[in-house]
Structures are given as structure tokens and as C-alpha cells.
Amino acid sequence: MKKFLAMMLTIVVATGTLCGCAQSADQLQADPAKEQGNSQEEETTTITIWHDKEAAVAEVLQNRLDALAPKINVVLERKSDLTETLKMVGNDPKAAPDMYFFAHDKIGVYAEMGILTPITDIIPEDELDRYLDQTLEAATYEGAVYQLPIYYETLLFMYNRLYMSDDEVPETTEELYAYMQENTKGGHYGFVEQHSTPYYAAGWINGFGGSILGGDKTPGLDRPETIAALEYHKKFVELMPGESEYATVNTLFKEKMAHSTIAGPWLIPTVRESGMDVGVAPMPVIDQTGQRISPYMGVQGVQVLKHAAETKRDAVEAVLRALMEPDIGAGLAKASGCAPANETCYEMEEVASDEVVMAMKETAEYAVPMPNVPEMDVMWTVAGNLLTDVNMSNKDVAESAQKAQQEAERLIESMQ
């Protein structure tokens, strides 16, 4: 009997020990999985976005993207030398950002470097239908959409209501010229602009059907339409100050020495702070062509670097989708007068009621997206020299245009 009890006790102890070991083993197997799950829940993917925007714009973007935390941590890093830095480090994942927020005109440069991923590799193309056609055109290079447009900018016709009433705003360029003749006196100017800067002169050239650089990447400086634009524009230049750089023109308008100007929306907060009752209006129609002065359009948006699309695809998609929300466009319009690229934003009262934003939307209907091809880097310099020769050195237009065309062709050929 004692032997039997001893045997039973041994079996019970052994069984208990085995059960205990089995339970511990289960726990050991479960705990690492539990710990691993917690680790995954707490794991954060960091997305770095370079930009060169003012604080008001960056704040709107950062506030919206912070909602992706803690799973995704978005770092907006301001780079004053963004374009050149990206050229140097774009192929180095350790030094390059994951995305960058910049104007569309450098897309071709970086696409040719092979560092960008088309947006449509991540966001289906049909989901981009909500964006203005002009912004998608600007974002497209060699048939691929490389930028998610966020907002755009165009030059605007601005006037000081102290001198020019809403009823006096010229509807045509000849009406503008007549106003200049009558009001350019005593240190005052009826109209001023940066007449010898290609970005500003492009509006006159485009309005004549000319071009600085054609869609086929061919310089258009010696085209008959371009020459006609430059010859016509000269009479307006003669009634403007000799110096036409940014500071001079904007100071004349801000200090109420110029009645009207063509300038970017970024000038409006400054002139309003000075107490000016500033108005904005459609560009005048060029009498000779029936087309409005057609300025360049610049589209600001986000581009994705290839290494990020390959290694952080889910996080990149989440960031893109956050930036596609209409509240981003509305927030930027309110904070900095940006015109949203997302068409649905214009159904929102805070956007539709903004005079400056709606003026840009109207101008965008006839504005021309800046060329986004690498060859345009050459054209800014060559076209600037041509404008200086014609407007400031009074050289023959046709002869100067042909000379500039040859120089542009030579420089572009050397890029090949």
C-alpha cells in the first residue's frame, strides 16, 4: 500500500511538473509574439521632406501631416539651396530626403537623373482627376506624372485704388498704354513691371503666340511671334524706369509711386501692410492678337524619390493621401493666399471668397505652365540677355533675337 501511494505521488508530481513546463513553454512562445506585436505597434517610419517654403505654408503642411503620427513621423526640413543639394545627393539614400516639396520646373532635371518615381506608381491615375488640368500638365514629364500638385502661382495684374478705380482698369494693352501716357509724370508711373526678366516678359511673348522654349524643347527666341512681342513691348518699356529688377519695381508700387503692376501674389501681403487698397484684375487683352498677356504658371507640389518609393512605399502613400485632402488647399489659401490645385477646394467658402485666389484661378485658364525640361535652365540666362539687349541697350530686336537663338541652340547641344 505504501508503495502504491508513493508511486501515485510520484506520478502526480511528475504530471504537475510536465503541465507546468508545458504552460511555461506556451507562455514563452506567446510572450515574444506579444512583445513583437508591441514593437510593431510602436515602430515609427520617418519621412523626410525637403522644402523651401515660407513658415506659413510649412506650418499648414506640418500640422496636417502630424496626424499620421505615431506610425509615420513626417519631418519638414527647410533647404535654401534645395535644387543644387538635390543634384549632388539625390542618388544617395543616406543623404537624400524621401520626398521634396518644390516648383514643378525642375522635374525634368531630376527625372533625367533617375532619382524620381512617378506619382502614378503609388496613386492610381484616375484619382488625380480632381486636379486642375494645367497643374497636371505642369507635373508631367515625358508622359509620366512626377508631382502631386498642391497649389499654383501666376502673376497678377494689380492696381492701387488710390489712383486707378475699378472702372478704370484697362481691358486691353492699348488702354493700358494710354493710361501710362497720361499718368507717367512727376516721378509717378502709370504701370511698372520687371520688363527685362524672362519670367515676366514671358506673358507678353506667350500672348503673341511666341515662346522662350517650345514644347519640342526647341528655343523660340527668333520666331516671328516672339520678335513681334518684343517689338510691341518696347513702347511700354519706354514709359517705365530704366531699372527693372524686383526691388525697384515692387518698391515703386508699394510706396505708391506706380499706379499698377504685374507681380506675384506674394507681393499682396506687403502692400496691404503698407495700407494700400490693392485691386487685382484679369490680364489685359493684347490688341494685336486678341489673347491676354499669358504669364507662366508655377505649380508647387511634392515629388517622391525612388529610394523612398522602394523602401517606404506604405508610408509614402499615406503622406501623399494626406496631402490630397481638400483641407490642405483651404488651409494654404487662408494662410498664404495659395491657389489650390485640387478643384474640390473651390467648392469651399473660404477658398471661393478669396479675391486673390480666385483671380489666380481665372489667370490660370490662359497661363502657360513653365517648361519643366532641363533645357530651360539654359533659356533663363539667354532670354535674360536678349531682353537686356533689346530693352536696356536699345539693340535691334530681330538681330538680337537671332543671335540669342544661336547661342541657345549651341548651349543646348552641348548638354546632350
Tab-separated table of C-alpha atoms in Angstrom:
chain	number	residue	atom	x	y	z
A	1	MET	CA	0.000	0.000	0.000
A	2	LYS	CA	2.777	2.399	0.875
A	3	LYS	CA	4.489	1.524	-2.361
A	4	PHE	CA	1.278	2.245	-4.260
A	5	LEU	CA	0.818	5.648	-2.604
A	6	ALA	CA	4.431	6.536	-3.242
A	7	MET	CA	4.015	5.568	-6.872
A	8	MET	CA	0.843	7.673	-7.240
A	9	LEU	CA	2.515	10.669	-5.601
A	10	THR	CA	5.419	10.363	-7.999
A	11	ILE	CA	3.029	10.305	-10.968
A	12	VAL	CA	1.107	13.342	-9.704
A	13	VAL	CA	4.266	15.335	-9.126
A	14	ALA	CA	5.656	14.375	-12.487
A	15	THR	CA	2.397	15.214	-14.242
A	16	GLY	CA	2.209	18.550	-12.469
A	17	THR	CA	5.750	19.268	-13.425
A	18	LEU	CA	5.080	18.404	-17.065
A	19	CYS	CA	1.941	20.532	-17.119
A	20	GLY	CA	3.808	23.368	-15.542
A	21	CYS	CA	6.567	23.077	-18.137
A	22	ALA	CA	4.021	22.945	-20.922
A	23	GLN	CA	2.362	26.080	-19.568
A	24	SER	CA	5.704	27.841	-19.299
A	25	ALA	CA	6.583	26.822	-22.823
A	26	ASP	CA	3.292	28.232	-24.084
A	27	GLN	CA	3.995	31.425	-22.232
A	28	LEU	CA	7.499	31.582	-23.636
A	29	GLN	CA	6.109	31.133	-27.110
A	30	ALA	CA	3.345	33.684	-26.587
A	31	ASP	CA	5.340	36.389	-24.844
A	32	PRO	CA	7.872	37.068	-27.625
A	33	ALA	CA	4.998	37.303	-30.103
A	34	LYS	CA	3.242	39.698	-27.779
A	35	GLU	CA	6.404	41.694	-27.340
A	36	GLN	CA	6.975	41.668	-31.074
A	37	GLY	CA	3.430	42.908	-31.635
A	38	ASN	CA	4.013	45.768	-29.238
A	39	SER	CA	7.251	46.570	-31.017
A	40	GLN	CA	5.444	46.694	-34.349
A	41	GLU	CA	2.746	48.905	-32.907
A	42	GLU	CA	5.341	51.306	-31.604
A	43	GLU	CA	7.576	51.202	-34.691
A	44	THR	CA	7.693	54.563	-36.492
A	45	THR	CA	8.617	55.260	-40.094
A	46	THR	CA	10.213	58.637	-40.633
A	47	ILE	CA	9.575	60.506	-43.880
A	48	THR	CA	11.821	63.491	-44.534
A	49	ILE	CA	10.561	66.158	-46.909
A	50	TRP	CA	12.811	68.973	-48.096
A	51	HIS	CA	11.186	72.284	-48.991
A	52	ASP	CA	11.975	75.971	-49.427
A	53	LYS	CA	8.613	77.413	-48.414
A	54	GLU	CA	7.747	80.261	-46.067
A	55	ALA	CA	6.826	79.454	-42.473
A	56	ALA	CA	3.065	79.904	-43.007
A	57	VAL	CA	2.984	77.260	-45.744
A	58	ALA	CA	5.212	74.830	-43.856
A	59	GLU	CA	3.056	75.146	-40.741
A	60	VAL	CA	-0.122	74.159	-42.595
A	61	LEU	CA	1.613	71.143	-44.127
A	62	GLN	CA	3.230	70.057	-40.863
A	63	ASN	CA	0.011	70.333	-38.862
A	64	ARG	CA	-1.813	68.121	-41.338
A	65	LEU	CA	0.963	65.554	-41.595
A	66	ASP	CA	1.384	65.347	-37.826
A	67	ALA	CA	-1.938	63.477	-37.821
A	68	LEU	CA	-0.060	60.477	-39.270
A	69	ALA	CA	1.930	60.062	-36.044
A	70	PRO	CA	2.956	57.900	-34.275
A	71	LYS	CA	3.032	55.380	-37.111
A	72	ILE	CA	4.579	57.904	-39.507
A	73	ASN	CA	6.766	60.785	-38.418
A	74	VAL	CA	6.996	63.453	-41.119
A	75	VAL	CA	9.914	65.870	-40.868
A	76	LEU	CA	9.697	69.014	-42.993
A	77	GLU	CA	13.236	70.307	-43.437
A	78	ARG	CA	13.772	73.723	-44.996
A	79	LYS	CA	16.597	73.886	-47.555
A	80	SER	CA	17.520	77.243	-49.040
A	81	ASP	CA	19.774	75.527	-51.605
A	82	LEU	CA	17.400	72.651	-52.276
A	83	THR	CA	17.834	72.330	-56.046
A	84	GLU	CA	21.622	72.203	-56.077
A	85	THR	CA	21.843	69.991	-52.994
A	86	LEU	CA	19.417	67.510	-54.516
A	87	LYS	CA	21.537	67.344	-57.661
A	88	MET	CA	24.515	66.336	-55.521
A	89	VAL	CA	22.895	63.822	-53.146
A	90	GLY	CA	19.765	62.656	-54.973
A	91	ASN	CA	21.305	59.266	-55.743
A	92	ASP	CA	22.465	58.679	-52.161
A	93	PRO	CA	19.627	57.314	-49.981
A	94	LYS	CA	21.616	58.099	-46.838
A	95	ALA	CA	21.859	61.799	-47.656
A	96	ALA	CA	18.789	62.450	-49.786
A	97	PRO	CA	15.291	63.147	-48.455
A	98	ASP	CA	12.392	60.783	-49.083
A	99	MET	CA	10.366	63.473	-50.826
A	100	TYR	CA	10.738	67.141	-51.669
A	101	PHE	CA	8.238	69.995	-51.964
A	102	PHE	CA	9.148	72.407	-54.748
A	103	ALA	CA	8.025	74.012	-58.011
A	104	HIS	CA	7.454	71.761	-60.999
A	105	ASP	CA	10.062	73.337	-63.283
A	106	LYS	CA	12.951	71.123	-62.084
A	107	ILE	CA	11.115	67.844	-62.600
A	108	GLY	CA	12.883	67.123	-65.888
A	109	VAL	CA	16.322	67.569	-64.360
A	110	TYR	CA	15.698	65.042	-61.597
A	111	ALA	CA	13.753	62.641	-63.804
A	112	GLU	CA	16.744	62.503	-66.156
A	113	MET	CA	18.968	61.804	-63.150
A	114	GLY	CA	16.785	58.771	-62.477
A	115	ILE	CA	16.036	59.698	-58.867
A	116	LEU	CA	12.252	60.208	-59.095
A	117	THR	CA	9.307	57.821	-59.047
A	118	PRO	CA	6.134	58.766	-60.952
A	119	ILE	CA	3.304	59.631	-58.599
A	120	THR	CA	1.060	57.275	-60.572
A	121	ASP	CA	3.225	54.340	-59.453
A	122	ILE	CA	1.762	54.958	-55.998
A	123	ILE	CA	-1.556	56.781	-56.521
A	124	PRO	CA	-3.827	55.451	-59.310
A	125	GLU	CA	-4.042	57.892	-62.197
A	126	ASP	CA	-7.836	58.156	-62.063
A	127	GLU	CA	-7.580	59.591	-58.556
A	128	LEU	CA	-5.780	62.614	-59.990
A	129	ASP	CA	-8.910	63.701	-61.875
A	130	ARG	CA	-9.668	66.102	-59.034
A	131	TYR	CA	-6.711	68.322	-60.006
A	132	LEU	CA	-6.789	71.225	-62.470
A	133	ASP	CA	-5.664	70.095	-65.923
A	134	GLN	CA	-2.990	72.794	-66.100
A	135	THR	CA	-1.381	71.584	-62.873
A	136	LEU	CA	-1.211	68.003	-64.099
A	137	GLU	CA	0.263	69.210	-67.381
A	138	ALA	CA	2.963	71.013	-65.407
A	139	ALA	CA	3.632	67.884	-63.343
A	140	THR	CA	4.100	65.658	-66.398
A	141	TYR	CA	7.472	64.921	-67.972
A	142	GLU	CA	7.925	62.522	-70.896
A	143	GLY	CA	4.423	61.175	-70.345
A	144	ALA	CA	4.786	60.447	-66.622
A	145	VAL	CA	3.299	62.451	-63.731
A	146	TYR	CA	6.126	63.119	-61.287
A	147	GLN	CA	4.491	65.612	-58.944
A	148	LEU	CA	1.412	65.652	-56.745
A	149	PRO	CA	0.261	69.271	-57.275
A	150	ILE	CA	-0.687	71.130	-54.110
A	151	TYR	CA	-1.032	74.748	-55.202
A	152	TYR	CA	-0.039	77.021	-58.049
A	153	GLU	CA	1.004	80.612	-58.628
A	154	THR	CA	0.540	83.008	-61.510
A	155	LEU	CA	1.422	86.639	-61.946
A	156	LEU	CA	-1.472	89.063	-61.423
A	157	PHE	CA	-2.402	92.492	-62.700
A	158	MET	CA	-2.501	94.682	-59.577
A	159	TYR	CA	-3.524	98.283	-59.137
A	160	ASN	CA	-3.680	100.875	-56.391
A	161	ARG	CA	-7.279	102.004	-55.969
A	162	LEU	CA	-5.992	105.365	-54.729
A	163	TYR	CA	-5.143	106.185	-58.353
A	164	MET	CA	-6.953	103.662	-60.537
A	165	SER	CA	-10.582	102.895	-59.822
A	166	ASP	CA	-12.090	99.522	-60.650
A	167	ASP	CA	-13.823	101.146	-63.639
A	168	GLU	CA	-10.500	102.436	-64.983
A	169	VAL	CA	-8.713	99.080	-65.036
A	170	PRO	CA	-7.531	98.650	-68.654
A	171	GLU	CA	-9.175	95.813	-70.518
A	172	THR	CA	-6.645	95.901	-73.366
A	173	THR	CA	-2.938	96.646	-73.697
A	174	GLU	CA	-3.673	99.760	-75.754
A	175	GLU	CA	-5.873	101.045	-72.947
A	176	LEU	CA	-3.004	100.315	-70.566
A	177	TYR	CA	-0.598	102.218	-72.809
A	178	ALA	CA	-2.934	105.223	-72.952
A	179	TYR	CA	-3.161	105.196	-69.153
A	180	MET	CA	0.644	105.093	-68.928
A	181	GLN	CA	0.998	108.050	-71.293
A	182	GLU	CA	-1.405	110.106	-69.233
A	183	ASN	CA	-0.102	109.211	-65.772
A	184	THR	CA	3.656	108.724	-66.163
A	185	LYS	CA	4.899	112.082	-64.923
A	186	GLY	CA	6.220	113.864	-61.858
A	187	GLY	CA	8.036	110.797	-60.559
A	188	HIS	CA	4.909	108.651	-60.917
A	189	TYR	CA	4.440	105.748	-63.293
A	190	GLY	CA	1.164	104.514	-64.711
A	191	PHE	CA	2.474	100.943	-64.898
A	192	VAL	CA	5.704	99.140	-63.985
A	193	GLU	CA	6.927	95.571	-64.303
A	194	GLN	CA	10.157	93.600	-64.384
A	195	HIS	CA	10.257	94.020	-68.134
A	196	SER	CA	13.716	92.520	-68.705
A	197	THR	CA	13.251	89.390	-66.588
A	198	PRO	CA	12.188	86.357	-68.677
A	199	TYR	CA	9.627	85.133	-66.130
A	200	TYR	CA	7.731	88.424	-66.512
A	201	ALA	CA	8.338	89.056	-70.216
A	202	ALA	CA	7.072	85.550	-70.986
A	203	GLY	CA	3.493	86.747	-70.550
A	204	TRP	CA	3.821	89.157	-73.477
A	205	ILE	CA	5.666	86.582	-75.620
A	206	ASN	CA	3.107	83.839	-74.917
A	207	GLY	CA	0.263	86.261	-75.624
A	208	PHE	CA	1.660	86.780	-79.133
A	209	GLY	CA	1.909	83.037	-79.692
A	210	GLY	CA	5.697	83.082	-79.332
A	211	SER	CA	7.789	81.114	-76.857
A	212	ILE	CA	11.019	81.150	-74.944
A	213	LEU	CA	11.237	77.367	-75.274
A	214	GLY	CA	8.775	75.334	-77.331
A	215	GLY	CA	7.092	72.096	-76.352
A	216	ASP	CA	9.569	70.227	-78.547
A	217	LYS	CA	12.439	71.650	-76.438
A	218	THR	CA	13.393	73.990	-79.278
A	219	PRO	CA	14.255	77.619	-78.418
A	220	GLY	CA	11.720	80.048	-79.830
A	221	LEU	CA	13.608	83.326	-79.495
A	222	ASP	CA	13.812	84.009	-83.230
A	223	ARG	CA	10.236	83.018	-84.038
A	224	PRO	CA	8.292	85.807	-85.797
A	225	GLU	CA	5.738	85.828	-82.970
A	226	THR	CA	8.440	86.250	-80.308
A	227	ILE	CA	10.092	89.076	-82.248
A	228	ALA	CA	6.711	90.788	-82.740
A	229	ALA	CA	6.055	90.589	-78.999
A	230	LEU	CA	9.415	92.136	-78.122
A	231	GLU	CA	8.981	94.921	-80.653
A	232	TYR	CA	5.490	95.745	-79.415
A	233	HIS	CA	6.503	95.598	-75.767
A	234	LYS	CA	9.279	98.154	-76.247
A	235	LYS	CA	6.911	101.120	-76.273
A	236	PHE	CA	5.652	100.125	-72.823
A	237	VAL	CA	9.217	99.732	-71.551
A	238	GLU	CA	9.998	103.305	-72.662
A	239	LEU	CA	7.444	104.596	-70.139
A	240	MET	CA	8.922	102.585	-67.256
A	241	PRO	CA	12.012	103.211	-65.119
A	242	GLY	CA	15.353	102.114	-66.548
A	243	GLU	CA	15.962	99.783	-63.628
A	244	SER	CA	13.513	96.900	-63.667
A	245	GLU	CA	14.761	94.484	-61.025
A	246	TYR	CA	12.497	93.041	-58.344
A	247	ALA	CA	13.330	95.507	-55.557
A	248	THR	CA	12.890	98.654	-57.682
A	249	VAL	CA	9.582	97.657	-59.240
A	250	ASN	CA	7.989	96.404	-56.039
A	251	THR	CA	9.206	99.398	-54.038
A	252	LEU	CA	7.712	101.826	-56.559
A	253	PHE	CA	4.352	100.092	-56.280
A	254	LYS	CA	4.475	99.695	-52.507
A	255	GLU	CA	5.423	103.343	-51.966
A	256	LYS	CA	2.567	104.486	-54.226
A	257	MET	CA	4.822	105.846	-56.976
A	258	ALA	CA	3.438	103.348	-59.502
A	259	HIS	CA	-0.290	103.038	-60.112
A	260	SER	CA	-0.307	99.460	-61.372
A	261	THR	CA	1.987	96.496	-61.902
A	262	ILE	CA	2.198	92.843	-62.845
A	263	ALA	CA	3.544	90.890	-59.895
A	264	GLY	CA	3.222	87.669	-57.961
A	265	PRO	CA	0.659	87.078	-55.199
A	266	TRP	CA	3.487	87.150	-52.666
A	267	LEU	CA	3.561	90.961	-53.030
A	268	ILE	CA	-0.015	91.450	-51.822
A	269	PRO	CA	0.538	90.963	-48.058
A	270	THR	CA	3.374	93.516	-48.178
A	271	VAL	CA	1.385	96.210	-49.959
A	272	ARG	CA	-1.640	95.623	-47.757
A	273	GLU	CA	0.526	96.101	-44.687
A	274	SER	CA	1.552	99.464	-46.120
A	275	GLY	CA	-2.105	100.500	-46.095
A	276	MET	CA	-2.764	100.141	-49.823
A	277	ASP	CA	-6.219	99.282	-51.081
A	278	VAL	CA	-4.929	96.941	-53.758
A	279	GLY	CA	-7.073	95.506	-56.503
A	280	VAL	CA	-6.471	92.512	-58.756
A	281	ALA	CA	-7.853	92.091	-62.265
A	282	PRO	CA	-7.541	89.866	-65.335
A	283	MET	CA	-4.549	90.492	-67.562
A	284	PRO	CA	-5.206	92.985	-70.384
A	285	VAL	CA	-6.008	91.579	-73.821
A	286	ILE	CA	-3.271	92.221	-76.399
A	287	ASP	CA	-4.966	94.196	-79.159
A	288	GLN	CA	-2.872	92.700	-81.968
A	289	THR	CA	-3.661	89.070	-81.096
A	290	GLY	CA	-6.902	89.078	-79.121
A	291	GLN	CA	-5.146	86.992	-76.450
A	292	ARG	CA	-4.481	88.082	-72.888
A	293	ILE	CA	-0.994	88.596	-71.538
A	294	SER	CA	-0.331	84.950	-70.658
A	295	PRO	CA	2.170	84.573	-67.805
A	296	TYR	CA	3.916	81.430	-66.744
A	297	MET	CA	2.255	79.241	-64.152
A	298	GLY	CA	4.364	77.682	-61.413
A	299	VAL	CA	2.974	74.601	-59.668
A	300	GLN	CA	4.138	73.729	-56.190
A	301	GLY	CA	3.861	70.160	-55.025
A	302	VAL	CA	5.559	67.081	-53.691
A	303	GLN	CA	7.833	64.691	-55.586
A	304	VAL	CA	8.904	61.213	-54.429
A	305	LEU	CA	12.461	59.956	-54.597
A	306	LYS	CA	12.864	56.454	-55.975
A	307	HIS	CA	14.632	55.008	-52.925
A	308	ALA	CA	11.728	56.037	-50.676
A	309	ALA	CA	9.126	54.539	-53.013
A	310	GLU	CA	11.031	51.266	-52.921
A	311	THR	CA	11.708	51.063	-49.172
A	312	LYS	CA	8.893	53.065	-47.538
A	313	ARG	CA	6.056	52.677	-50.009
A	314	ASP	CA	3.194	52.440	-47.488
A	315	ALA	CA	4.372	55.486	-45.568
A	316	VAL	CA	4.912	57.469	-48.757
A	317	GLU	CA	1.405	56.631	-49.938
A	318	ALA	CA	-0.046	57.705	-46.583
A	319	VAL	CA	1.732	61.067	-46.863
A	320	LEU	CA	0.513	61.587	-50.432
A	321	ARG	CA	-3.053	60.755	-49.492
A	322	ALA	CA	-2.941	63.155	-46.559
A	323	LEU	CA	-1.787	65.913	-48.912
A	324	MET	CA	-4.645	65.113	-51.293
A	325	GLU	CA	-7.253	66.137	-48.726
A	326	PRO	CA	-9.098	69.390	-49.621
A	327	ASP	CA	-8.441	70.906	-46.196
A	328	ILE	CA	-4.774	71.245	-47.170
A	329	GLY	CA	-5.666	73.535	-50.079
A	330	ALA	CA	-8.117	75.531	-47.981
A	331	GLY	CA	-5.564	75.943	-45.205
A	332	LEU	CA	-2.894	77.157	-47.609
A	333	ALA	CA	-5.297	79.601	-49.253
A	334	LYS	CA	-6.148	81.087	-45.869
A	335	ALA	CA	-2.587	81.132	-44.530
A	336	SER	CA	-0.693	82.360	-47.577
A	337	GLY	CA	-3.066	83.136	-50.439
A	338	CYS	CA	-2.133	79.968	-52.321
A	339	ALA	CA	-4.423	78.811	-55.121
A	340	PRO	CA	-5.229	75.111	-54.563
A	341	ALA	CA	-4.534	72.643	-57.349
A	342	ASN	CA	-7.370	70.433	-56.090
A	343	GLU	CA	-10.568	71.541	-57.854
A	344	THR	CA	-12.816	70.423	-54.995
A	345	CYS	CA	-11.298	73.158	-52.826
A	346	TYR	CA	-13.144	75.788	-54.861
A	347	GLU	CA	-16.429	74.458	-53.518
A	348	MET	CA	-15.330	75.629	-50.064
A	349	GLU	CA	-16.405	79.100	-48.978
A	350	GLU	CA	-13.029	80.073	-47.517
A	351	VAL	CA	-11.440	79.490	-50.926
A	352	ALA	CA	-14.193	80.756	-53.232
A	353	SER	CA	-14.446	84.035	-51.283
A	354	ASP	CA	-10.725	84.849	-51.552
A	355	GLU	CA	-10.291	87.576	-54.196
A	356	VAL	CA	-6.629	86.847	-54.867
A	357	VAL	CA	-7.037	83.085	-55.092
A	358	MET	CA	-9.951	83.394	-57.498
A	359	ALA	CA	-8.003	85.896	-59.610
A	360	MET	CA	-5.211	83.329	-59.943
A	361	LYS	CA	-7.727	80.642	-60.868
A	362	GLU	CA	-9.020	82.883	-63.652
A	363	THR	CA	-5.489	83.710	-64.821
A	364	ALA	CA	-4.619	80.002	-64.791
A	365	GLU	CA	-7.126	79.466	-67.595
A	366	TYR	CA	-4.799	81.215	-70.047
A	367	ALA	CA	-1.466	80.956	-68.222
A	368	VAL	CA	1.266	78.693	-69.615
A	369	PRO	CA	2.944	76.130	-67.324
A	370	MET	CA	6.665	76.841	-67.101
A	371	PRO	CA	8.636	74.297	-69.124
A	372	ASN	CA	9.908	71.564	-66.811
A	373	VAL	CA	12.659	70.280	-69.124
A	374	PRO	CA	16.406	70.536	-68.348
A	375	GLU	CA	16.938	72.746	-71.411
A	376	MET	CA	15.023	75.557	-69.691
A	377	ASP	CA	17.970	76.150	-67.368
A	378	VAL	CA	19.866	77.466	-70.392
A	379	MET	CA	16.980	79.594	-71.612
A	380	TRP	CA	16.584	81.718	-68.472
A	381	THR	CA	20.075	83.139	-68.971
A	382	VAL	CA	19.958	83.511	-72.750
A	383	ALA	CA	16.489	85.084	-72.747
A	384	GLY	CA	17.544	87.442	-69.964
A	385	ASN	CA	20.497	88.631	-72.019
A	386	LEU	CA	18.223	89.122	-75.039
A	387	LEU	CA	15.800	91.269	-73.024
A	388	THR	CA	18.661	93.377	-71.690
A	389	ASP	CA	19.955	93.959	-75.211
A	390	VAL	CA	16.534	94.921	-76.562
A	391	ASN	CA	15.023	96.858	-73.660
A	392	MET	CA	18.008	98.421	-71.946
A	393	SER	CA	20.662	98.694	-74.659
A	394	ASN	CA	18.190	99.516	-77.439
A	395	LYS	CA	19.653	96.960	-79.842
A	396	ASP	CA	17.809	95.777	-82.931
A	397	VAL	CA	15.166	93.215	-81.923
A	398	ALA	CA	15.375	90.826	-84.866
A	399	GLU	CA	19.176	90.803	-84.945
A	400	SER	CA	19.414	90.306	-81.181
A	401	ALA	CA	16.814	87.529	-81.281
A	402	GLN	CA	18.674	85.609	-83.970
A	403	LYS	CA	21.934	85.924	-82.070
A	404	ALA	CA	20.273	84.715	-78.864
A	405	GLN	CA	18.662	81.809	-80.702
A	406	GLN	CA	22.033	80.633	-81.991
A	407	GLU	CA	23.533	80.888	-78.517
A	408	ALA	CA	20.647	78.916	-77.001
A	409	GLU	CA	20.936	76.175	-79.637
A	410	ARG	CA	24.679	75.934	-79.055
A	411	LEU	CA	24.309	75.617	-75.288
A	412	ILE	CA	21.516	73.058	-75.544
A	413	GLU	CA	23.534	70.984	-77.965
A	414	SER	CA	26.410	70.961	-75.502
A	415	MET	CA	24.072	69.465	-72.902
A	416	GLN	CA	23.469	66.346	-74.986
